PDB file of C-alpha atoms in Angstrom:
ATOM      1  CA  UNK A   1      78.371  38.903 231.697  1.00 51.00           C
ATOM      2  CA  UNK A   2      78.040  36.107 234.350  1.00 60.00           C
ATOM      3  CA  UNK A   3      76.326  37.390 237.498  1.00 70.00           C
ATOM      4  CA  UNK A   4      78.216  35.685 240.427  1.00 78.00           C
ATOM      5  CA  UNK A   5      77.093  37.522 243.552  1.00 90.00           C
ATOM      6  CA  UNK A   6      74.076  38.914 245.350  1.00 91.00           C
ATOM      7  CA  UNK A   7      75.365  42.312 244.259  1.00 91.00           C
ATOM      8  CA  UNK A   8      75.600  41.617 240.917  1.00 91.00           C
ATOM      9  CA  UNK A   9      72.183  40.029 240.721  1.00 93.00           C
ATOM     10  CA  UNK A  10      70.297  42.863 242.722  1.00 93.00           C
ATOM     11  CA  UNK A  11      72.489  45.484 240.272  1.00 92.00           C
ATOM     12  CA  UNK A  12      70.779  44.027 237.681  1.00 93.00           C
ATOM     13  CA  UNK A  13      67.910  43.533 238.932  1.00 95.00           C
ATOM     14  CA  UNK A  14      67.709  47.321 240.529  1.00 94.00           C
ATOM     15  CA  UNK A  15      68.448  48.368 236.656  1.00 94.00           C
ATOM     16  CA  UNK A  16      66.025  46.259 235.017  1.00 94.00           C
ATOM     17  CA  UNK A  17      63.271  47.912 237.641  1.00 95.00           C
ATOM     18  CA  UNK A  18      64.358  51.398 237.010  1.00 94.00           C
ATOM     19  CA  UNK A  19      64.034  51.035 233.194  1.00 95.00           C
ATOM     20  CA  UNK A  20      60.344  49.542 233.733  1.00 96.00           C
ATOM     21  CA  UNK A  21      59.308  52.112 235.832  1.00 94.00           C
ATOM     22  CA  UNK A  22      60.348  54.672 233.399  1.00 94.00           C
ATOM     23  CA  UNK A  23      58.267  53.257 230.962  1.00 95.00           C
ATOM     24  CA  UNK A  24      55.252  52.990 232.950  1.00 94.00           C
ATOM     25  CA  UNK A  25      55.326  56.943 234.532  1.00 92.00           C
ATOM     26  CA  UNK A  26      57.784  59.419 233.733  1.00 91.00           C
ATOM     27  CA  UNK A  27      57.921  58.375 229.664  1.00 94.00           C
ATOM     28  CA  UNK A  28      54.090  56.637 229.320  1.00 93.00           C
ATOM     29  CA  UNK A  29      53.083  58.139 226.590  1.00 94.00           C
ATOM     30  CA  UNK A  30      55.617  57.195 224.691  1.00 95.00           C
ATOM     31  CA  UNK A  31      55.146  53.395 225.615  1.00 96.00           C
ATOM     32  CA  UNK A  32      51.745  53.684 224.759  1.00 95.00           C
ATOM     33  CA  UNK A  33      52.049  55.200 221.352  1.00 95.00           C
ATOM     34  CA  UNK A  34      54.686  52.216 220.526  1.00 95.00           C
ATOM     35  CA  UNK A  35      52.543  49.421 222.171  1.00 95.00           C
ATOM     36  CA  UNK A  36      50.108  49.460 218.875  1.00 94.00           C
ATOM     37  CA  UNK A  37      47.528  46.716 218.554  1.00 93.00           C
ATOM     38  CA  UNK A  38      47.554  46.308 215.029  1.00 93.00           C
ATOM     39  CA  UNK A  39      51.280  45.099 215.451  1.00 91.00           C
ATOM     40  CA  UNK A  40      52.452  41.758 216.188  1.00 89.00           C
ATOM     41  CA  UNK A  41      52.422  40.619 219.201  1.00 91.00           C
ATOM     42  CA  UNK A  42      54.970  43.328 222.013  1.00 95.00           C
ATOM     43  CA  UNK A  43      56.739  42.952 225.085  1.00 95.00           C
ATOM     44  CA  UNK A  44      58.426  44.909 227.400  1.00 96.00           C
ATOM     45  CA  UNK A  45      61.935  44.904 228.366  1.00 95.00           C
ATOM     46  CA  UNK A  46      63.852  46.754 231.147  1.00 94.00           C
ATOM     47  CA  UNK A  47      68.016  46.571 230.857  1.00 94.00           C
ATOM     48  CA  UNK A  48      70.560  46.922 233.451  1.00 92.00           C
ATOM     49  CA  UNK A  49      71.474  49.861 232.200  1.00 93.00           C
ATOM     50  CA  UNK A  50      68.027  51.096 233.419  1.00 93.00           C
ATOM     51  CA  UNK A  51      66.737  52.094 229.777  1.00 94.00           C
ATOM     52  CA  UNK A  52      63.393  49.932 228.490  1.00 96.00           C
ATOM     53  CA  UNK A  53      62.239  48.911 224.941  1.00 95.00           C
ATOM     54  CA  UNK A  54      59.069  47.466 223.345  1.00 95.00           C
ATOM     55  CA  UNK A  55      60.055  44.844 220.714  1.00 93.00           C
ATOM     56  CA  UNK A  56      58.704  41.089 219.798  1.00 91.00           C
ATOM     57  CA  UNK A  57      60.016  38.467 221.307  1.00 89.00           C
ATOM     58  CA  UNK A  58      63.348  36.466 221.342  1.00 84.00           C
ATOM     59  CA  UNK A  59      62.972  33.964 218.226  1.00 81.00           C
ATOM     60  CA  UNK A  60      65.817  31.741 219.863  1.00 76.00           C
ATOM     61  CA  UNK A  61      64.479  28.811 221.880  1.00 72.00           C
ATOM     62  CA  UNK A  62      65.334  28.462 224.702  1.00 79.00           C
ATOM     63  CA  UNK A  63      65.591  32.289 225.240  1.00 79.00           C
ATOM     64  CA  UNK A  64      69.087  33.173 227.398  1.00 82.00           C
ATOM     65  CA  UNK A  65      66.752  34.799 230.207  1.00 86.00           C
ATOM     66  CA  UNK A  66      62.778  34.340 231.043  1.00 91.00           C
ATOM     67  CA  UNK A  67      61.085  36.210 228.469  1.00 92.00           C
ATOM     68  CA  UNK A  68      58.061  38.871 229.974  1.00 93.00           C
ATOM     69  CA  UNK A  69      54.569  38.763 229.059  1.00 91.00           C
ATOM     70  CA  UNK A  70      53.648  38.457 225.097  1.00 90.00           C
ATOM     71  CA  UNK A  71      51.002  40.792 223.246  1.00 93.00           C
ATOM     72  CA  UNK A  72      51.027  43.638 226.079  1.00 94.00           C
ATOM     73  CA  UNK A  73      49.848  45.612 223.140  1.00 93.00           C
ATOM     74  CA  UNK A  74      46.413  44.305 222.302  1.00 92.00           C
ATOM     75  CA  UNK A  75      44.750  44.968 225.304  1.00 90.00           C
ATOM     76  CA  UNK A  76      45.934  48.447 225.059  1.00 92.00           C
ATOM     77  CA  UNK A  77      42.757  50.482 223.650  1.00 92.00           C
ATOM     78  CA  UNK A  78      40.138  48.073 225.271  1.00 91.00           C
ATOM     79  CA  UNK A  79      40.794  49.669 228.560  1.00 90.00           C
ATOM     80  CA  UNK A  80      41.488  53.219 230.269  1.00 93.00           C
ATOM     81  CA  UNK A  81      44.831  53.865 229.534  1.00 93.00           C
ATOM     82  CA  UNK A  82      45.894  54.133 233.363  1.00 92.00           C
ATOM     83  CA  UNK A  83      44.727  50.571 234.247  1.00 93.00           C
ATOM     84  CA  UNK A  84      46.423  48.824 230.935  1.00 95.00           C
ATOM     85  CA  UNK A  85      49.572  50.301 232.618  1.00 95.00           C
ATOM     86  CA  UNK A  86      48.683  48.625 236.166  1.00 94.00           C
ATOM     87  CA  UNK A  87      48.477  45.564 234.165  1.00 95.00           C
ATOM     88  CA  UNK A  88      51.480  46.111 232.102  1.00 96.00           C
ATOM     89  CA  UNK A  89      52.910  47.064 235.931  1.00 95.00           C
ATOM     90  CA  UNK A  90      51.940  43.790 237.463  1.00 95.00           C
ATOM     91  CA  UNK A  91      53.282  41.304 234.763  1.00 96.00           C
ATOM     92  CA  UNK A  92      56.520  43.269 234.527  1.00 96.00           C
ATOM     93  CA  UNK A  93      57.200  42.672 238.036  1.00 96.00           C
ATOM     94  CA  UNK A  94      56.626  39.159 237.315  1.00 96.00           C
ATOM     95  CA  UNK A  95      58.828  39.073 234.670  1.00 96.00           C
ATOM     96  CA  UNK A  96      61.612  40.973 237.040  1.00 95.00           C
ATOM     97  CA  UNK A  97      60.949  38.115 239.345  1.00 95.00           C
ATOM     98  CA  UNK A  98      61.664  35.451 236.881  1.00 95.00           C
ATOM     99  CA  UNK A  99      64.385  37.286 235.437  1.00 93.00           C
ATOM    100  CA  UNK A 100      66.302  37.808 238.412  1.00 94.00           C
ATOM    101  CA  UNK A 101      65.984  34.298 240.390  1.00 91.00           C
ATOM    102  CA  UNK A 102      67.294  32.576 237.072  1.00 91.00           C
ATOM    103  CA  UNK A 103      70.154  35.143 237.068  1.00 91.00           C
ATOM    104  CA  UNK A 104      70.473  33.433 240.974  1.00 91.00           C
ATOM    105  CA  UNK A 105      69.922  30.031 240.083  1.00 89.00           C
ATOM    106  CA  UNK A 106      73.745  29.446 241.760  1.00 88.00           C
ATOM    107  CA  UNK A 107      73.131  31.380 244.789  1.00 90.00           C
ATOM    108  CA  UNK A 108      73.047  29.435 247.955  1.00 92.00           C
ATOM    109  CA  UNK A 109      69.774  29.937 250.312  1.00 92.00           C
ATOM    110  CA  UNK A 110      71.541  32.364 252.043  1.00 93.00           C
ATOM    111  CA  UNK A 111      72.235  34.854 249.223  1.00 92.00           C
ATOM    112  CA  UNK A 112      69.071  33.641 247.565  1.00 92.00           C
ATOM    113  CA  UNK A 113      67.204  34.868 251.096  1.00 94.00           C
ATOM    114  CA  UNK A 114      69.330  38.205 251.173  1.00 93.00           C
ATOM    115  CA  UNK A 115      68.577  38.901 247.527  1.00 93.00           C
ATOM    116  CA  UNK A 116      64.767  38.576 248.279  1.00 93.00           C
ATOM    117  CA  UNK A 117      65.364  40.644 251.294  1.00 93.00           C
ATOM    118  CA  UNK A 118      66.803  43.464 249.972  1.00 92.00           C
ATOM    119  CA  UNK A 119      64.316  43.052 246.617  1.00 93.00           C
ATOM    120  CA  UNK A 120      61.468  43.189 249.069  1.00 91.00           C
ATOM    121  CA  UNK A 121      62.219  46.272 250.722  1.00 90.00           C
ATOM    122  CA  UNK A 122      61.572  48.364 247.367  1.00 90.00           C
ATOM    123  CA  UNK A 123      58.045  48.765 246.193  1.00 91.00           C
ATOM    124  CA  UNK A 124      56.935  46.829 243.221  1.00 92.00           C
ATOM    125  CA  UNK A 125      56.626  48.343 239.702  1.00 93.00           C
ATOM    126  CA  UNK A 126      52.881  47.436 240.135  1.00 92.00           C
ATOM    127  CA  UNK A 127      53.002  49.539 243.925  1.00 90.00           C
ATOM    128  CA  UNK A 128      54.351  52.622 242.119  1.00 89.00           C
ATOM    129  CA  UNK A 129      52.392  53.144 239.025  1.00 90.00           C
ATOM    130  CA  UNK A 130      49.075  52.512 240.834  1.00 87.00           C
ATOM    131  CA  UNK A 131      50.294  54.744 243.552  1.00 83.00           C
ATOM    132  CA  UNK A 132      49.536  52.198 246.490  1.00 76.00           C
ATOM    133  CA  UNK A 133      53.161  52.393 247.935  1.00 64.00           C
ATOM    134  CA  UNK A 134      53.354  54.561 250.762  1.00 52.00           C
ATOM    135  CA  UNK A 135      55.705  57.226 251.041  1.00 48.00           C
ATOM    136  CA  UNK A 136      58.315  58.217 248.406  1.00 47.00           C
ATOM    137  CA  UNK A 137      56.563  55.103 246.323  1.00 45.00           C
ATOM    138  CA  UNK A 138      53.580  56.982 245.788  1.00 48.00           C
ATOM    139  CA  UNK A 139      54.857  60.476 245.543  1.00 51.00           C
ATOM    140  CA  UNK A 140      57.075  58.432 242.791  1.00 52.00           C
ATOM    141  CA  UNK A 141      53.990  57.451 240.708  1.00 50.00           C
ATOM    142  CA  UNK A 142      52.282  60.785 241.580  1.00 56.00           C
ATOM    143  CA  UNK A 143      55.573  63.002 240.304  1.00 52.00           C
ATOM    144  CA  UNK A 144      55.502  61.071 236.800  1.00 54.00           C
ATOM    145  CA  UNK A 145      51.852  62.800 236.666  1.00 56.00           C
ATOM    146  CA  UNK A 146      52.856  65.928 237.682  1.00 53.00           C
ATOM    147  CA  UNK A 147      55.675  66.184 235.046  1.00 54.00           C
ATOM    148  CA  UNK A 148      53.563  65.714 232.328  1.00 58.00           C
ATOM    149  CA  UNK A 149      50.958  67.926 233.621  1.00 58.00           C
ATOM    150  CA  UNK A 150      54.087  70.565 233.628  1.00 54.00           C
ATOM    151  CA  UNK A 151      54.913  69.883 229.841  1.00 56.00           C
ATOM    152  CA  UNK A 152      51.783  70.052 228.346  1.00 58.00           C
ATOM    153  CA  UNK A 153      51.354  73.493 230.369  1.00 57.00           C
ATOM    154  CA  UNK A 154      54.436  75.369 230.356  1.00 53.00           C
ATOM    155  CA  UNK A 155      55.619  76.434 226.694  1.00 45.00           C
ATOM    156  CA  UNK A 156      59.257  76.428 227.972  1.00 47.00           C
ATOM    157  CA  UNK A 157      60.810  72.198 229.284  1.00 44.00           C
ATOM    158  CA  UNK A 158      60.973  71.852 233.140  1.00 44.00           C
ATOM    159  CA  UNK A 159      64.399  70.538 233.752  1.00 48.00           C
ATOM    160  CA  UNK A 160      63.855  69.503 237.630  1.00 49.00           C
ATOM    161  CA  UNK A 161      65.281  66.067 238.731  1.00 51.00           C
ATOM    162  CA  UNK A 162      62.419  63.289 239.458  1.00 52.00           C
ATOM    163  CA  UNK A 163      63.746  63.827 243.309  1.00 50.00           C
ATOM    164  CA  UNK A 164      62.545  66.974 244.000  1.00 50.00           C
ATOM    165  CA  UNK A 165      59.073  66.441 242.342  1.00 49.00           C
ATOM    166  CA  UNK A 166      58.893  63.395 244.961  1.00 53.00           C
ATOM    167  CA  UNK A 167      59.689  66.093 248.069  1.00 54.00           C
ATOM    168  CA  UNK A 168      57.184  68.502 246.670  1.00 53.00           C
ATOM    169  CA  UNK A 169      54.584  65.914 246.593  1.00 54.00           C
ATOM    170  CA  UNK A 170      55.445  64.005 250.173  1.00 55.00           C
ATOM    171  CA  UNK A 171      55.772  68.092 251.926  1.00 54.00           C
ATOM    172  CA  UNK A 172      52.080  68.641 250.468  1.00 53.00           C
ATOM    173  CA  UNK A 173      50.323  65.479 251.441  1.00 50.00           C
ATOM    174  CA  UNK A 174      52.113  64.809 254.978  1.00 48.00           C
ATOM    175  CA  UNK A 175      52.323  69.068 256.043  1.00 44.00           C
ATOM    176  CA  UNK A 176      50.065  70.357 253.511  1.00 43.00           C
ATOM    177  CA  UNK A 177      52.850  72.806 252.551  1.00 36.00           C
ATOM    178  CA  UNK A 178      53.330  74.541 249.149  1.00 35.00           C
ATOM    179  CA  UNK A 179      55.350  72.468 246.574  1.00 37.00           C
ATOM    180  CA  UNK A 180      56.724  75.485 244.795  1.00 36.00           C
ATOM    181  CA  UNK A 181      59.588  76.002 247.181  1.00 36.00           C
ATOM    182  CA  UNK A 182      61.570  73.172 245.955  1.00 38.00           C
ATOM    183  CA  UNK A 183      63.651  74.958 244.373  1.00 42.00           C
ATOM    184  CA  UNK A 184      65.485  76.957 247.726  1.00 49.00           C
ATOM    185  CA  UNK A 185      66.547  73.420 249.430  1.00 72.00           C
ATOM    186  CA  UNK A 186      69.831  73.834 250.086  1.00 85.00           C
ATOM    187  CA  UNK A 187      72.245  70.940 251.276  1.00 87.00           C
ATOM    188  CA  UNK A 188      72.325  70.090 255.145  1.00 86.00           C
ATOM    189  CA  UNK A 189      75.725  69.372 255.036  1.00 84.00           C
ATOM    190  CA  UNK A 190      77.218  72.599 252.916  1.00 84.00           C
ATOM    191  CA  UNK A 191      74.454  74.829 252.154  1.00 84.00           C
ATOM    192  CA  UNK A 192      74.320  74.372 248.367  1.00 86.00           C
ATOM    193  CA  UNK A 193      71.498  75.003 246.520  1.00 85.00           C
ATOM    194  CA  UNK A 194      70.307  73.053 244.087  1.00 81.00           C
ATOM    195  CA  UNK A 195      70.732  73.952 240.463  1.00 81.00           C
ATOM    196  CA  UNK A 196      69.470  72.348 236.971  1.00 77.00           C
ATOM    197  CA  UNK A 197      71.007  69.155 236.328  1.00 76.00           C
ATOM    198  CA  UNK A 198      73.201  68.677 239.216  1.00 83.00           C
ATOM    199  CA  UNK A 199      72.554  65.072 240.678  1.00 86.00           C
ATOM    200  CA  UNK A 200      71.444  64.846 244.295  1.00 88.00           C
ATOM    201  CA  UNK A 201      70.858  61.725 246.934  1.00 89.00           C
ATOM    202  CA  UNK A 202      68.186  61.239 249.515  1.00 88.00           C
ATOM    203  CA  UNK A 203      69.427  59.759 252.882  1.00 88.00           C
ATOM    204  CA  UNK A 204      67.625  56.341 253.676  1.00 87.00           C
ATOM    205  CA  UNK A 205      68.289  57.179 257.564  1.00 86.00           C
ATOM    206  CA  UNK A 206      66.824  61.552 257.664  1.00 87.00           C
ATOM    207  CA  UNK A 207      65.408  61.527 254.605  1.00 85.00           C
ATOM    208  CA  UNK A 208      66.990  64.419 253.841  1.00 88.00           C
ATOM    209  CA  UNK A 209      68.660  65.173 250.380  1.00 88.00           C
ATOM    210  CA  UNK A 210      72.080  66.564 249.730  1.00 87.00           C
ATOM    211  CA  UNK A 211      74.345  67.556 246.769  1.00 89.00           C
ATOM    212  CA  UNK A 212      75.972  64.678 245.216  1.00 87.00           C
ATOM    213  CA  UNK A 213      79.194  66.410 245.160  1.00 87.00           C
ATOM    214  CA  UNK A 214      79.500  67.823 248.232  1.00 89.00           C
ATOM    215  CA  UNK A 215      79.302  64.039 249.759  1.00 87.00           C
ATOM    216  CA  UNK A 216      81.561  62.435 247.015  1.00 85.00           C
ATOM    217  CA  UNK A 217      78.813  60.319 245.437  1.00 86.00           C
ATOM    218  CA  UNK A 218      77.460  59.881 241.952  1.00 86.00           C
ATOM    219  CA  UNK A 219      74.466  57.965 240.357  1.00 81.00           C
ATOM    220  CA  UNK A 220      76.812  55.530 239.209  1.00 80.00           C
ATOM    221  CA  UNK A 221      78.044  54.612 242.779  1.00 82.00           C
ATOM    222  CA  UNK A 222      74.265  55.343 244.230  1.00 81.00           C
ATOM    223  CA  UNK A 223      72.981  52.228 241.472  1.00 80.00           C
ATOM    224  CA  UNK A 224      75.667  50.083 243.591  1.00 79.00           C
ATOM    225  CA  UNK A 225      74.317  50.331 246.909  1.00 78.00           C
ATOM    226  CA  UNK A 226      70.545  49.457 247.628  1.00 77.00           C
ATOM    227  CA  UNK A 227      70.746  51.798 251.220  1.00 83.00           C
ATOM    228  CA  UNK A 228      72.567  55.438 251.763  1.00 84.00           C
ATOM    229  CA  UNK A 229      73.689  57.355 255.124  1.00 86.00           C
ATOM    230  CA  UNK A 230      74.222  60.868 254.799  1.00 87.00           C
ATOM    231  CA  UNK A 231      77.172  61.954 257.265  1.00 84.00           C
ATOM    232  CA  UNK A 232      75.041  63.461 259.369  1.00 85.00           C
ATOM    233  CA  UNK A 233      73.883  60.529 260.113  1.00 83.00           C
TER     234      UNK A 233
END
């Protein structure tokens, strides 16, 4: 599918990034038990569709997009496991880079400049696994942690959205409050209370989150639009 406007591009690009950062927190382990050194040589590869897969490289030549970083996979067990992914981190968001500009290759400097603008205002792959992104970025990276920490703990699966891991974690490092109250948030707007697998959206104005239903949005339309007001706002 031809991308033909900023939109489309940063969709895609927004996509690519959310499969990537999967890989490298929430579903790690699994990424590092496919990335095996004694296979050929690996990359990794975010979609739109923000799902990720290790596989070899494109054999056509020239590829159809910039292909990422070859042989991720044999560096793998010559470091600690949390740096490899930093490195992993740091060439994927090169790849995203490369990736995305070709997809804007028709742009004129004024999309091309609004399309780095509203790329720059999210934290790089690389900011979020190593945790040096303030803010939601680093609860983000921290929350991945958590999760696991959770599963390997607790005989019975922890169902909890990624969201409300990242409040827990920003409510204990800015107030030093206890994360375990999560759970009795209730929407500002109609006093719902969050239950399992109901999506919810964080306001980029209060930073508040509310119940995806209540304010007629869903993760499709959220993908669409890099900024959300809550209408309280």
């Amino acid at each position: 599918m031809a991308l033909r406007s900023v939109d489309d591009v940063y969709a895609d690009f927004v996509g690519r990034r959310r499969g990537l950062i999967k890989a490298l927190t929430v579903e790690a382990d699994a990424f590092y038990e496919q990335c095996d050194p004694n296979k050929e040589n690996l990359c990794l590869y975010g979609y739109a569709d923000g799902t990720w897969e290790v596989a070899q490289p494109c054999e056509e030549v020239p590829p159809e997009l910039p292909e990422p970083t070859l042989g991720i996979n044999f560096a793998r067990d010559g470091m600690r496991k949390e740096e490899w992914l930093c490195l992993v981190a740091v060439h994927a968001d090169c790849w995203l880079m490369a990736t995305t500009f070709y997809n804007a290759a028709k742009l004129d400097q004024k999309g091309r400049q609004r399309l780095f603008d509203e790329i720059n205002a999210l934290p790089t792959v690389y900011e979020l696994v190593s945790g040096r992104a303030q803010g939601v970025a680093a609860a983000e990276a921290k929350a991945a942690r958590v999760l696991e920490a959770e599963q390997d703990e607790e005989e019975e699966e922890i169902h909890l959205p990624l969201h409300y891991l990242l409040e827990a974690e920003q409510d204990e490092e800015e107030e030093e409050e206890p994360s375990g109250s999560q759970s009795d948030d209730a929407c500002p707007n109609c006093g719902h209370k969050y239950r399992s697998g109901e999506f919810w959206i964080q306001c980029d104005s209060c930073d508040r989150w509310f119940d995806g239903q209540c304010v007629r949005m869903t993760a499709k339309l959220a993908e669409q639009q890099p900024q959300w007001k809550c209408p309280l706002c």
